[in-house]
Every structure is written in C-alpha cells, then in structure tokens.
Short mmCIF file of C-alpha atoms in Angstrom, two decimals:
data_model
loop_
_atom_site.label_atom_id
_atom_site.label_comp_id
_atom_site.label_asym_id
_atom_site.label_seq_id
_atom_site.Cartn_x
_atom_site.Cartn_y
_atom_site.Cartn_z
CA UNK A 1 73.35 -114.35 13.05
CA UNK A 2 69.88 -114.82 14.54
CA UNK A 3 68.22 -111.67 15.88
CA UNK A 4 67.91 -111.43 19.66
CA UNK A 5 64.24 -111.68 20.68
CA UNK A 6 62.69 -110.96 24.05
CA UNK A 7 60.96 -113.32 26.42
CA UNK A 8 57.81 -112.05 28.12
CA UNK A 9 57.66 -113.22 31.75
CA UNK A 10 54.25 -112.95 33.43
CA UNK A 11 54.53 -113.22 37.22
CA UNK A 12 51.28 -111.67 38.52
CA UNK A 13 49.17 -114.58 39.91
CA UNK A 14 45.83 -113.32 38.54
CA UNK A 15 47.09 -112.31 35.11
CA UNK A 16 45.19 -113.37 31.99
CA UNK A 17 46.70 -113.14 28.48
CA UNK A 18 44.73 -112.51 25.33
CA UNK A 19 45.24 -111.43 21.72
CA UNK A 20 44.47 -107.98 20.37
CA UNK A 21 45.53 -107.75 16.73
CA UNK A 22 49.27 -108.49 16.64
CA UNK A 23 49.71 -107.83 20.35
CA UNK A 24 49.81 -109.87 23.53
CA UNK A 25 47.73 -108.09 26.15
CA UNK A 26 48.15 -108.89 29.86
CA UNK A 27 45.10 -108.14 32.01
CA UNK A 28 44.65 -108.34 35.78
CA UNK A 29 41.13 -108.03 37.20
CA UNK A 30 39.92 -106.88 33.79
CA UNK A 31 42.43 -104.01 33.57
CA UNK A 32 45.21 -103.88 30.98
CA UNK A 33 48.67 -104.07 32.57
CA UNK A 34 50.89 -104.62 29.54
CA UNK A 35 50.76 -104.78 25.75
CA UNK A 36 53.62 -106.36 23.76
CA UNK A 37 53.88 -106.91 19.97
CA UNK A 38 54.17 -110.61 19.14
CA UNK A 39 56.87 -110.05 16.50
CA UNK A 40 59.47 -108.97 19.09
CA UNK A 41 58.95 -112.07 21.25
CA UNK A 42 60.84 -115.33 21.18
CA UNK A 43 58.71 -116.86 23.93
CA UNK A 44 56.23 -116.25 26.75
CA UNK A 45 56.70 -117.70 30.24
CA UNK A 46 53.75 -117.66 32.64
CA UNK A 47 54.75 -118.15 36.28
CA UNK A 48 51.66 -119.02 38.27
CA UNK A 49 49.33 -116.88 36.14
CA UNK A 50 45.78 -117.94 35.26
CA UNK A 51 46.40 -118.66 31.58
CA UNK A 52 45.82 -117.48 28.03
CA UNK A 53 42.99 -117.45 25.51
CA UNK A 54 42.89 -120.08 22.73
CA UNK A 55 43.09 -117.27 20.17
CA UNK A 56 46.39 -116.05 21.62
CA UNK A 57 47.82 -119.56 21.90
CA UNK A 58 46.94 -120.29 18.28
CA UNK A 59 48.36 -116.99 17.06
CA UNK A 60 51.64 -117.50 18.95
CA UNK A 61 51.91 -121.07 17.62
CA UNK A 62 51.58 -119.76 14.07
CA UNK A 63 54.28 -117.14 14.72
CA UNK A 64 56.69 -119.60 16.33
CA UNK A 65 56.33 -118.08 19.80
CA UNK A 66 56.22 -120.80 22.45
CA UNK A 67 54.10 -120.26 25.59
CA UNK A 68 55.36 -122.08 28.69
CA UNK A 69 53.43 -122.44 31.92
CA UNK A 70 55.37 -122.85 35.16
CA UNK A 71 54.55 -122.87 38.84
CA UNK A 72 55.37 -119.74 40.83
CA UNK A 73 58.66 -121.36 41.84
CA UNK A 74 59.73 -122.16 38.28
CA UNK A 75 58.64 -125.81 38.02
CA UNK A 76 57.68 -126.66 34.45
CA UNK A 77 53.98 -127.49 33.95
CA UNK A 78 53.15 -127.33 30.23
CA UNK A 79 53.92 -125.57 26.97
CA UNK A 80 52.04 -124.62 23.82
CA UNK A 81 53.94 -124.54 20.54
CA UNK A 82 53.34 -124.83 16.82
CA UNK A 83 54.66 -127.44 14.35
CA UNK A 84 58.21 -128.59 15.06
CA UNK A 85 60.77 -127.21 12.63
CA UNK A 86 63.68 -129.13 11.13
CA UNK A 87 63.59 -132.38 9.21
CA UNK A 88 63.34 -136.04 9.98
CA UNK A 89 66.89 -136.74 8.78
CA UNK A 90 68.35 -134.54 11.51
CA UNK A 91 66.36 -136.28 14.22
CA UNK A 92 67.23 -139.70 12.87
CA UNK A 93 70.88 -138.71 13.10
CA UNK A 94 70.31 -137.55 16.67
CA UNK A 95 68.74 -140.90 17.58
CA UNK A 96 71.56 -142.88 15.90
CA UNK A 97 74.13 -140.98 17.95
CA UNK A 98 72.14 -141.73 21.12
CA UNK A 99 72.17 -145.46 20.28
CA UNK A 100 75.97 -145.44 19.89
CA UNK A 101 78.01 -145.78 23.08
CA UNK A 102 81.03 -144.29 21.33
CA UNK A 103 79.17 -141.20 20.06
CA UNK A 104 77.31 -140.76 23.34
CA UNK A 105 80.60 -140.87 25.26
CA UNK A 106 82.21 -138.37 22.89
CA UNK A 107 79.38 -135.85 23.18
CA UNK A 108 79.15 -136.30 26.96
CA UNK A 109 82.91 -135.67 27.16
CA UNK A 110 82.65 -132.39 25.26
CA UNK A 111 79.64 -131.20 27.28
CA UNK A 112 81.18 -131.97 30.68
CA UNK A 113 84.60 -130.62 29.72
CA UNK A 114 82.97 -127.34 28.70
CA UNK A 115 80.96 -127.20 31.91
CA UNK A 116 83.96 -127.81 34.17
CA UNK A 117 86.12 -125.33 32.23
CA UNK A 118 83.44 -122.68 32.69
CA UNK A 119 83.12 -123.48 36.40
CA UNK A 120 86.87 -122.95 36.63
CA UNK A 121 86.45 -119.57 34.91
CA UNK A 122 83.99 -118.49 37.63
CA UNK A 123 86.60 -119.36 40.26
CA UNK A 124 89.37 -117.63 38.30
CA UNK A 125 87.30 -114.45 38.00
CA UNK A 126 86.77 -114.40 41.75
CA UNK A 127 90.52 -114.75 42.26
CA UNK A 128 91.14 -111.95 39.77
CA UNK A 129 88.65 -109.62 41.41
CA UNK A 130 89.20 -110.31 45.10
CA UNK A 131 92.58 -111.97 45.69
CA UNK A 132 94.33 -108.71 46.69
CA UNK A 133 91.70 -107.89 49.31
CA UNK A 134 91.23 -111.42 50.68
CA UNK A 135 93.07 -113.56 53.19
CA UNK A 136 95.80 -116.05 52.35
CA UNK A 137 93.47 -118.87 53.40
CA UNK A 138 90.76 -117.67 51.00
CA UNK A 139 93.22 -117.50 48.11
CA UNK A 140 94.62 -120.93 48.94
CA UNK A 141 91.17 -122.53 49.00
CA UNK A 142 90.16 -121.10 45.62
CA UNK A 143 93.53 -121.84 44.02
CA UNK A 144 93.19 -125.45 45.18
CA UNK A 145 89.67 -125.63 43.75
CA UNK A 146 90.92 -124.19 40.45
CA UNK A 147 93.66 -126.82 40.17
CA UNK A 148 91.24 -129.64 41.00
CA UNK A 149 88.74 -128.40 38.41
CA UNK A 150 91.53 -128.21 35.81
CA UNK A 151 92.43 -131.81 36.56
CA UNK A 152 88.78 -132.90 36.29
CA UNK A 153 88.43 -131.09 32.95
CA UNK A 154 91.53 -132.87 31.57
CA UNK A 155 90.23 -136.28 32.65
CA UNK A 156 86.81 -135.56 31.18
CA UNK A 157 88.34 -134.52 27.85
CA UNK A 158 90.25 -137.81 27.60
CA UNK A 159 87.42 -140.14 28.65
CA UNK A 160 84.93 -141.70 26.23
CA UNK A 161 82.95 -143.71 28.77
CA UNK A 162 79.67 -141.92 29.53
CA UNK A 163 79.32 -143.38 33.03
CA UNK A 164 82.89 -142.41 33.94
CA UNK A 165 82.26 -138.90 32.60
CA UNK A 166 79.13 -138.59 34.74
CA UNK A 167 81.26 -139.54 37.72
CA UNK A 168 83.82 -136.84 36.87
CA UNK A 169 81.01 -134.32 36.50
CA UNK A 170 79.70 -135.18 39.97
CA UNK A 171 83.21 -134.84 41.41
CA UNK A 172 83.66 -131.44 39.75
CA UNK A 173 80.26 -130.28 41.05
CA UNK A 174 81.31 -131.10 44.62
CA UNK A 175 84.54 -129.15 44.17
CA UNK A 176 82.80 -126.19 42.57
CA UNK A 177 79.92 -125.89 45.02
CA UNK A 178 82.37 -126.53 47.84
CA UNK A 179 84.08 -123.30 46.75
CA UNK A 180 80.80 -121.45 46.19
CA UNK A 181 80.68 -120.19 49.78
CA UNK A 182 83.94 -118.32 49.10
CA UNK A 183 82.46 -116.77 45.95
CA UNK A 184 79.61 -115.28 47.99
CA UNK A 185 81.05 -112.06 49.47
CA UNK A 186 77.85 -110.98 51.20
CA UNK A 187 78.40 -111.55 54.94
CA UNK A 188 74.67 -111.56 55.78
CA UNK A 189 73.89 -114.95 57.41
CA UNK A 190 70.82 -115.33 55.18
CA UNK A 191 73.09 -115.92 52.18
CA UNK A 192 75.48 -118.38 53.78
CA UNK A 193 75.99 -121.27 51.34
CA UNK A 194 76.63 -124.71 52.81
CA UNK A 195 76.14 -126.87 49.70
CA UNK A 196 73.82 -127.44 46.77
CA UNK A 197 70.29 -128.50 47.72
CA UNK A 198 67.44 -129.18 45.30
CA UNK A 199 63.85 -130.42 45.38
CA UNK A 200 63.45 -128.44 47.53
CA UNK A 201 66.10 -125.71 47.90
CA UNK A 202 66.86 -125.23 51.59
CA UNK A 203 68.36 -121.73 51.65
CA UNK A 204 68.13 -118.46 49.64
CA UNK A 205 71.22 -119.05 47.42
CA UNK A 206 69.87 -122.46 46.39
CA UNK A 207 66.38 -121.05 45.78
CA UNK A 208 67.95 -118.40 43.52
CA UNK A 209 70.08 -120.95 41.62
CA UNK A 210 67.13 -123.31 41.10
CA UNK A 211 64.98 -120.49 39.73
CA UNK A 212 67.69 -119.36 37.30
CA UNK A 213 68.32 -122.93 36.16
CA UNK A 214 64.59 -123.33 35.43
CA UNK A 215 64.71 -120.21 33.23
CA UNK A 216 67.86 -121.41 31.47
CA UNK A 217 66.53 -124.89 30.68
CA UNK A 218 63.46 -123.27 29.14
CA UNK A 219 65.71 -121.21 26.84
CA UNK A 220 67.79 -124.28 25.93
CA UNK A 221 64.71 -126.34 25.11
CA UNK A 222 63.36 -123.57 22.88
CA UNK A 223 66.72 -123.29 21.10
CA UNK A 224 66.86 -127.04 20.40
CA UNK A 225 63.33 -127.10 19.04
CA UNK A 226 64.08 -124.07 16.87
CA UNK A 227 66.86 -125.92 15.04
CA UNK A 228 64.76 -129.11 14.80
CA UNK A 229 66.27 -131.32 17.51
CA UNK A 230 64.32 -133.47 19.95
CA UNK A 231 64.94 -132.05 23.46
CA UNK A 232 64.00 -135.37 25.07
CA UNK A 233 66.92 -137.42 23.67
CA UNK A 234 70.21 -136.49 25.32
CA UNK A 235 73.70 -137.86 25.74
CA UNK A 236 74.90 -136.86 29.21
CA UNK A 237 71.51 -137.06 30.91
CA UNK A 238 69.81 -140.41 30.60
CA UNK A 239 66.42 -140.56 28.92
CA UNK A 240 63.43 -140.46 31.22
CA UNK A 241 59.72 -139.95 30.38
CA UNK A 242 58.88 -136.25 30.46
CA UNK A 243 62.49 -135.19 30.93
CA UNK A 244 64.10 -132.76 28.43
CA UNK A 245 67.44 -134.59 28.57
CA UNK A 246 69.09 -132.80 25.64
CA UNK A 247 68.01 -129.40 27.01
CA UNK A 248 69.63 -130.36 30.32
CA UNK A 249 72.76 -131.40 28.40
CA UNK A 250 72.94 -128.07 26.59
CA UNK A 251 72.33 -126.16 29.82
CA UNK A 252 75.31 -127.72 31.61
CA UNK A 253 78.05 -125.75 29.87
CA UNK A 254 75.99 -122.53 30.12
CA UNK A 255 75.14 -122.66 33.84
CA UNK A 256 78.32 -120.91 35.04
CA UNK A 257 78.07 -118.09 32.48
CA UNK A 258 74.33 -117.40 32.54
CA UNK A 259 73.06 -118.49 35.97
CA UNK A 260 75.86 -118.94 38.51
CA UNK A 261 77.67 -115.70 37.77
CA UNK A 262 74.37 -113.79 37.84
CA UNK A 263 73.37 -115.35 41.17
CA UNK A 264 76.71 -114.41 42.70
CA UNK A 265 76.41 -110.83 41.43
CA UNK A 266 72.86 -110.40 42.75
CA UNK A 267 73.90 -111.61 46.20
CA UNK A 268 77.22 -109.76 46.39
CA UNK A 269 75.70 -106.47 45.19
CA UNK A 270 72.97 -106.88 47.83
CA UNK A 271 70.22 -106.63 45.25
CA UNK A 272 68.36 -109.33 47.16
CA UNK A 273 67.50 -109.13 50.86
CA UNK A 274 66.46 -111.52 53.60
CA UNK A 275 62.83 -110.42 53.25
CA UNK A 276 62.85 -111.49 49.56
CA UNK A 277 62.67 -115.14 50.66
CA UNK A 278 60.22 -117.17 52.71
CA UNK A 279 60.57 -120.50 54.48
CA UNK A 280 57.82 -123.11 54.29
CA UNK A 281 56.80 -125.74 56.82
CA UNK A 282 58.57 -128.43 54.76
CA UNK A 283 61.87 -126.57 55.12
CA UNK A 284 61.86 -125.36 51.51
CA UNK A 285 62.89 -121.77 50.83
CA UNK A 286 61.05 -119.83 48.11
CA UNK A 287 61.50 -116.42 46.55
CA UNK A 288 58.73 -113.91 46.99
CA UNK A 289 57.06 -112.35 43.96
CA UNK A 290 59.03 -109.08 44.24
CA UNK A 291 62.28 -111.04 44.24
CA UNK A 292 61.26 -113.11 41.22
CA UNK A 293 60.51 -109.94 39.29
CA UNK A 294 63.90 -108.44 40.21
CA UNK A 295 65.68 -111.65 39.16
CA UNK A 296 63.78 -111.79 35.86
CA UNK A 297 64.80 -108.22 35.03
CA UNK A 298 68.44 -109.02 35.85
CA UNK A 299 68.24 -112.25 33.80
CA UNK A 300 66.87 -110.40 30.78
CA UNK A 301 69.58 -107.74 31.07
CA UNK A 302 72.24 -110.43 31.39
CA UNK A 303 71.02 -112.02 28.15
CA UNK A 304 71.53 -108.72 26.34
CA UNK A 305 75.26 -108.55 27.20
CA UNK A 306 77.51 -109.05 24.19
CA UNK A 307 80.38 -111.54 24.07
CA UNK A 308 82.75 -112.93 21.45
CA UNK A 309 81.81 -116.51 20.63
CA UNK A 310 85.05 -118.51 21.02
CA UNK A 311 84.37 -120.95 18.17
CA UNK A 312 82.65 -118.75 15.60
CA UNK A 313 84.75 -115.70 16.52
CA UNK A 314 81.70 -113.49 16.06
CA UNK A 315 80.05 -111.16 18.51
CA UNK A 316 76.67 -112.27 19.85
CA UNK A 317 74.51 -111.77 22.92
CA UNK A 318 74.51 -114.16 25.86
CA UNK A 319 70.81 -114.76 25.21
CA UNK A 320 71.61 -116.17 21.77
CA UNK A 321 74.32 -118.56 22.98
CA UNK A 322 71.85 -121.46 23.53
CA UNK A 323 70.64 -121.06 19.93
CA UNK A 324 74.22 -120.91 18.59
CA UNK A 325 75.21 -124.04 20.53
CA UNK A 326 72.06 -125.88 19.42
CA UNK A 327 72.94 -125.00 15.82
CA UNK A 328 76.51 -126.27 16.25
CA UNK A 329 75.20 -129.51 17.76
CA UNK A 330 72.81 -129.95 14.82
CA UNK A 331 75.68 -129.39 12.38
CA UNK A 332 77.71 -132.07 14.15
CA UNK A 333 74.81 -134.54 14.10
CA UNK A 334 74.36 -133.91 10.36
CA UNK A 335 78.06 -134.57 9.78
CA UNK A 336 78.99 -130.97 8.89
CA UNK A 337 81.32 -130.69 11.92
CA UNK A 338 83.74 -133.40 13.03
CA UNK A 339 83.02 -132.70 16.70
CA UNK A 340 80.69 -130.62 18.83
CA UNK A 341 82.50 -127.51 20.12
CA UNK A 342 81.26 -126.69 23.65
CA UNK A 343 80.99 -123.07 24.65
CA UNK A 344 84.17 -122.12 26.53
CA UNK A 345 83.83 -118.90 28.52
CA UNK A 346 86.96 -116.80 28.79
#
C-alpha cells in the first residue's frame, strides 16, 4: 500500500517559498516561518501566497511533488509538476472508453451509485446519532430522504445511459441537500442551510463546502496523475477546456466521506464561528484566513483517519482513498478488472 504523504498548505498572503538543500522553506517578510523536508510531502498548495523560486519548483518536479497555486478562496489558478507518469497504452484505453457510449454509461453508473450510497450513509449516521434526541418530524424527514436516496441509487445502478444517470444524480443532490439543514445541529442563525449555492457561495455552510471540495479535487487530480491517467477526460462530467473532468468524477463518491461529514462536524462542534466568515458586496460569503487555517488542520487530520477499504479489505487512511480509487480505475481501463468498484462508505 502507498505510504501516506503530507500536503503543505501555505495560507499567509505574503509567503514566499524557496529551496534550502532538501527542504522547503516558507518565508514571510524575509523571516523563516516554516521548514519542511521535501521527501515527506505529496504536494504543496499555495492559497493566495506570492509564489516560489524556480529552484524549488524544479526540485519538487524532480521529486514528484506537485505545487498548486489557488486563490485565497480555493479557486484553482495553476500547477507545476514534473513529467507525467504511466504509459501511453493506459491513456489510450482511457480515451477509447470515453469514446464508447456503453463504457461511459457503465462508469458513470458506478460513480453515481457510489456517490448516492455514500450520501445515504451520511443521513443514516445522523439518524443513528441523533434519532433518540430528536423530534418525530425530524426523524420522519430524514427517513424519507434515506428511502428516496436508496431508490435513486438502485435506479442509477441499473441505468447505462449517461444522460439519464446525470439526471438521477441531480435528483439525488436535491434530496440530499434538502436534508442537509437537518444534519446541521448548530442552532446559530449564521449556519442555517437553505440549499446548495456555488459561484459564489451565499452563506457560511456553502463557503465551507466549496472550500473543502476545492481541496478534495486537488487531491483527486494528483492521484489520477500519479497512476498515469489524464484528469481532463472523464465519464460523468462532460469534457470542457481547462476542466479536470475525471478528477471531478473521482471526487463525487468521496465528497460525503471526506468533505460533507467534515463540514457537518466542524459546524456542529462549533469549531467555526460567525466571525470566521465575511460577506462581500456581491453577496458572496468567504472564509477569513483564521478559518481557512482551522479547516486545513481539520482536513489534514481527517485524511489521517484509518478505515477498512470495502473492496480491497485492507486498512488504509482516508487521505489515500483517492489514490486507491485511481489505481482501481486504471486497472479497469487496462482490462485487469471487469468493472470499476466505487468506494462505498459503511
């Protein structure tokens, strides 16, 4: 099993990264703030920082450590990486699958079925944890959502039409996020959830979800490139210039486990406050720097949690699940597996 590596997140706006021997050194106003050995890193993510020296970028590229640059709110800007691993035969297989309606529909079915099943698990865990202390109406709403998600998962598993599967996914998302307000147990009005909003997020829960999804898609893209797949050619998400469609595909089944559950925990445990968010003139809601740092620490800790992989029946960390799933997808595209096994959270 692959060794779990860390991701270095740099959030200080005036930070500058440079190389010192085998170390990444983070400086602010000419003063050293952090020093991290390159060999323990799987990637570096710079959120709004000034940048990095060419020497560091070249050294990280040689060591297989990708450097990603994002805006302070998590919007992807650019990335620096070394030669792509893998072989041309794998990518040709990936492209052949994408050109086949039958194969595209099959993969989309597995991805969406896994996503909906994992959304259902989030709802089930809430029922397990809070049903005894909640009202009959609350239990009824979540039980109804659970049944509707189960029905959507069954229909997705049977369908082989990619457009129909996308429709089922949209239906399941409405059910799931319709129940999300009941999953948030924090009664502070700031964290009231009235529906999913993106580009821009219009309330603190949506700002938190969007930030976590940006981190997760970065990890999924890195995992796909590590095994030699092209992150731009997907099956559920249509191809679009500049869009990492396959990374978005891989992220779908992992959202509930990695991002949604963490967002709910941070809100319910009151680890985030009203003052951690700011509203802009456009109506967008953004996290302040202190909040981003707290979320990044929680995200890194979440990735260190161990789970039993349902298909491999081996213990691994949550942070390695994107790499494991990318590997399983590559094996399917090479013909070593009859079907792609989505990650099913239990």
